[in-house]
Amino acid sequence: MKSIAVILCGCGVFDGSEVHESVLTMLALSNNNAKVHFFAPDEFQPTVINHINGELKTDKRNQMEESARISRGEIAPLSSADASKLDALIIPGGFGAAKNLCDFAVKGSDCEINKELLSLVRQMHQQKKPLGLMCIAPVMLPKMLNTSVELTIGNDSETIAEIVKMGGKHIECTVDNIVVDESNKVVTTPAYMLAQSIGEANIGINKLVEKVLEMA
């Protein structure tokens, strides 16, 4: 049974991990008989958003506590993840990927990656273990891997321009497909960057999970 790390960063599309993408990832992993290990940064979110009206709130919310809502309580601090005990790593999208796991939402191509995540991903990559990222999360890849990795976030031209600035190779991709960088063992899919429904998001996410497990 393959051991897969799923990295979460809160609960909700506007300030954390996208819930549908996270759950679809969990379902696909379960259907493919993989063991999931959930991790999240044990730190506060920079923003908290009211998901009804999109307004900023003054609440303080811990990313790991919020992520535990998705993982049904089974979660560990990102700092405790051990690459040597994992076969692959998957990061669902949601604005948390661009706000909490890095600061791309504020700084674009000048963004910095969460140090715990950066360390883990680089260790996984050095050990030639596959990485799967979806939605907006792939924007982190050029900085994380420090190479011209092939990836997709769909077709958003402004985001693509920032990816290219960081040295990434963007490949436009439909919602129901994946982009595979075989040499770097990286799989990406647009998910809700393009999906108009949970069913559409599911097709690409299933393909991503199956490909990551195949590469593992």
Short mmCIF file of C-alpha atoms in Angstrom, two decimals, residues 9 11-12 15 27 39-40 47 49 60 90 117 129 139 150 171 173 176 181 193 204:
data_model
loop_
_atom_site.label_atom_id
_atom_site.label_comp_id
_atom_site.label_asym_id
_atom_site.label_seq_id
_atom_site.Cartn_x
_atom_site.Cartn_y
_atom_site.Cartn_z
CA CYS A 9 -3.73 24.64 4.53
CA CYS A 11 -10.77 24.78 4.96
CA GLY A 12 -12.38 26.73 2.14
CA ASP A 15 -8.61 31.28 2.40
CA LEU A 27 -11.75 9.65 -2.57
CA PHE A 39 -0.24 17.48 6.97
CA ALA A 40 -0.77 21.22 7.35
CA THR A 47 -6.58 35.98 5.95
CA ILE A 49 -12.82 35.12 4.45
CA LYS A 60 -7.68 34.17 13.81
CA ILE A 90 -0.27 15.79 -3.44
CA LEU A 117 6.80 22.74 2.60
CA LYS A 129 9.17 10.58 -5.58
CA VAL A 139 2.45 28.08 -9.35
CA GLU A 150 6.40 21.61 -17.03
CA ILE A 171 1.28 24.01 -20.88
CA CYS A 173 -4.65 22.07 -20.42
CA ASP A 176 -10.46 16.87 -17.87
CA ASP A 181 6.60 16.23 -16.48
CA MET A 193 -9.12 26.96 -12.27
CA GLY A 204 -8.78 15.61 -13.95
#
